Amino acid sequence: MTFTLVQRHRPHPSSSPTTDAHARTRDWAEIQERMLVPLYEAVYERLDIGAGTRLLGLGCGSGLALLMAATRGATVCGVDTDERRLDLARERLAAVCAPGG
């Protein structure tokens, strides 16, 4: 038996595939990813993540874990194979990691 969880729709002719892909990446990050916040908070609290911590995120996705560590004062760096997610991670971290941010 085959289960279908998500019905895929063809993109609307007026929307570009790139815009659609970026929108889906942002939607996932803003809706689904936030379920991980309590987990990251508990782990970072337990490990005392903060100033003086260096964190490498392998498969960092859209950067939520890195963002949360950076707001605690950690120095962060992330790697991922999905360029759209990396773009979103860079965008999110720019505000936190920029001088005066």
mmCIF file of C-alpha atoms in Angstrom:
data_model
loop_
_atom_site.group_PDB
_atom_site.id
_atom_site.type_symbol
_atom_site.label_atom_id
_atom_site.label_comp_id
_atom_site.label_asym_id
_atom_site.label_seq_id
_atom_site.Cartn_x
_atom_site.Cartn_y
_atom_site.Cartn_z
ATOM 1 C CA MET A 1 0.000 0.000 0.000
ATOM 2 C CA THR A 2 1.318 3.464 -0.853
ATOM 3 C CA PHE A 3 0.528 6.460 1.312
ATOM 4 C CA THR A 4 0.531 10.010 0.029
ATOM 5 C CA LEU A 5 1.266 12.601 2.667
ATOM 6 C CA VAL A 6 1.491 15.659 0.462
ATOM 7 C CA GLN A 7 -0.149 16.174 -2.862
ATOM 8 C CA ARG A 8 2.228 18.034 -5.126
ATOM 9 C CA HIS A 9 0.712 20.725 -7.271
ATOM 10 C CA ARG A 10 2.225 22.029 -10.429
ATOM 11 C CA PRO A 11 3.566 25.565 -10.023
ATOM 12 C CA HIS A 12 1.341 28.335 -11.232
ATOM 13 C CA PRO A 13 2.514 29.485 -14.684
ATOM 14 C CA SER A 14 3.212 32.999 -13.387
ATOM 15 C CA SER A 15 5.489 31.838 -10.549
ATOM 16 C CA SER A 16 9.110 30.971 -11.151
ATOM 17 C CA PRO A 17 10.434 27.655 -9.759
ATOM 18 C CA THR A 18 13.228 29.490 -7.912
ATOM 19 C CA THR A 19 10.817 31.808 -6.111
ATOM 20 C CA ASP A 20 8.623 28.842 -5.263
ATOM 21 C CA ALA A 21 11.567 26.902 -3.838
ATOM 22 C CA HIS A 22 12.730 29.850 -1.717
ATOM 23 C CA ALA A 23 9.192 30.367 -0.418
ATOM 24 C CA ARG A 24 8.908 26.686 0.533
ATOM 25 C CA THR A 25 12.256 26.813 2.327
ATOM 26 C CA ARG A 26 11.212 29.882 4.322
ATOM 27 C CA ASP A 27 7.780 28.371 5.082
ATOM 28 C CA TRP A 28 9.388 25.201 6.436
ATOM 29 C CA ALA A 29 11.821 27.192 8.551
ATOM 30 C CA GLU A 30 9.164 29.461 10.016
ATOM 31 C CA ILE A 31 6.518 26.805 10.643
ATOM 32 C CA GLN A 32 8.048 23.363 11.110
ATOM 33 C CA GLU A 33 11.508 24.174 12.403
ATOM 34 C CA ARG A 34 10.272 26.090 15.442
ATOM 35 C CA MET A 35 9.186 22.795 17.021
ATOM 36 C CA LEU A 36 12.899 22.218 17.736
ATOM 37 C CA VAL A 37 13.321 25.356 19.867
ATOM 38 C CA PRO A 38 12.643 23.617 23.232
ATOM 39 C CA LEU A 39 15.118 20.864 22.348
ATOM 40 C CA TYR A 40 17.893 23.292 21.410
ATOM 41 C CA GLU A 41 17.224 25.396 24.524
ATOM 42 C CA ALA A 42 17.482 22.349 26.795
ATOM 43 C CA VAL A 43 20.689 21.126 25.149
ATOM 44 C CA TYR A 44 22.323 24.560 25.151
ATOM 45 C CA GLU A 45 21.376 25.110 28.778
ATOM 46 C CA ARG A 46 22.775 21.720 29.768
ATOM 47 C CA LEU A 47 26.021 22.285 27.827
ATOM 48 C CA ASP A 48 26.340 25.892 29.029
ATOM 49 C CA ILE A 49 26.584 27.260 25.464
ATOM 50 C CA GLY A 50 27.563 30.915 25.503
ATOM 51 C CA ALA A 51 30.469 33.305 25.096
ATOM 52 C CA GLY A 52 33.637 31.322 24.479
ATOM 53 C CA THR A 53 31.775 28.457 22.785
ATOM 54 C CA ARG A 54 32.545 27.631 19.158
ATOM 55 C CA LEU A 55 29.800 25.666 17.396
ATOM 56 C CA LEU A 56 30.043 23.946 14.020
ATOM 57 C CA GLY A 57 26.707 22.962 12.496
ATOM 58 C CA LEU A 58 27.114 20.116 10.007
ATOM 59 C CA GLY A 59 23.909 19.956 7.977
ATOM 60 C CA CYS A 60 22.854 23.228 9.583
ATOM 61 C CA GLY A 61 19.804 23.654 7.348
ATOM 62 C CA SER A 62 18.289 27.088 7.719
ATOM 63 C CA GLY A 63 20.406 27.829 10.771
ATOM 64 C CA LEU A 64 18.021 27.789 13.735
ATOM 65 C CA ALA A 65 20.470 25.942 16.008
ATOM 66 C CA LEU A 66 23.255 28.304 14.969
ATOM 67 C CA LEU A 67 21.047 31.345 15.472
ATOM 68 C CA MET A 68 20.082 30.254 18.969
ATOM 69 C CA ALA A 69 23.712 29.572 19.892
ATOM 70 C CA ALA A 70 24.814 32.930 18.445
ATOM 71 C CA THR A 71 22.222 34.790 20.532
ATOM 72 C CA ARG A 72 23.797 33.146 23.591
ATOM 73 C CA GLY A 73 27.172 34.580 22.545
ATOM 74 C CA ALA A 74 28.677 31.547 20.802
ATOM 75 C CA THR A 75 30.792 31.814 17.660
ATOM 76 C CA VAL A 76 29.056 29.744 14.988
ATOM 77 C CA CYS A 77 29.795 28.259 11.580
ATOM 78 C CA GLY A 78 27.512 26.071 9.484
ATOM 79 C CA VAL A 79 27.724 23.767 6.463
ATOM 80 C CA ASP A 80 24.878 22.362 4.353
ATOM 81 C CA THR A 81 24.346 20.995 0.865
ATOM 82 C CA ASP A 82 21.104 22.916 0.222
ATOM 83 C CA GLU A 83 21.985 26.387 -1.040
ATOM 84 C CA ARG A 84 18.481 27.782 -0.358
ATOM 85 C CA ARG A 85 18.676 26.791 3.299
ATOM 86 C CA LEU A 86 22.189 28.207 3.567
ATOM 87 C CA ASP A 87 20.984 31.500 2.097
ATOM 88 C CA LEU A 88 18.260 31.629 4.733
ATOM 89 C CA ALA A 89 20.756 30.777 7.491
ATOM 90 C CA ARG A 90 23.074 33.573 6.321
ATOM 91 C CA GLU A 91 20.165 36.012 6.269
ATOM 92 C CA ARG A 92 19.047 35.029 9.772
ATOM 93 C CA LEU A 93 22.554 35.180 11.230
ATOM 94 C CA ALA A 94 23.465 38.487 9.592
ATOM 95 C CA ALA A 95 21.322 40.454 12.030
ATOM 96 C CA VAL A 96 22.716 38.670 15.089
ATOM 97 C CA CYS A 97 26.363 38.425 14.063
ATOM 98 C CA ALA A 98 26.729 41.854 12.452
ATOM 99 C CA PRO A 99 28.630 44.490 14.447
ATOM 100 C CA GLY A 100 26.133 46.163 16.724
ATOM 101 C CA GLY A 101 23.587 43.350 16.068
#
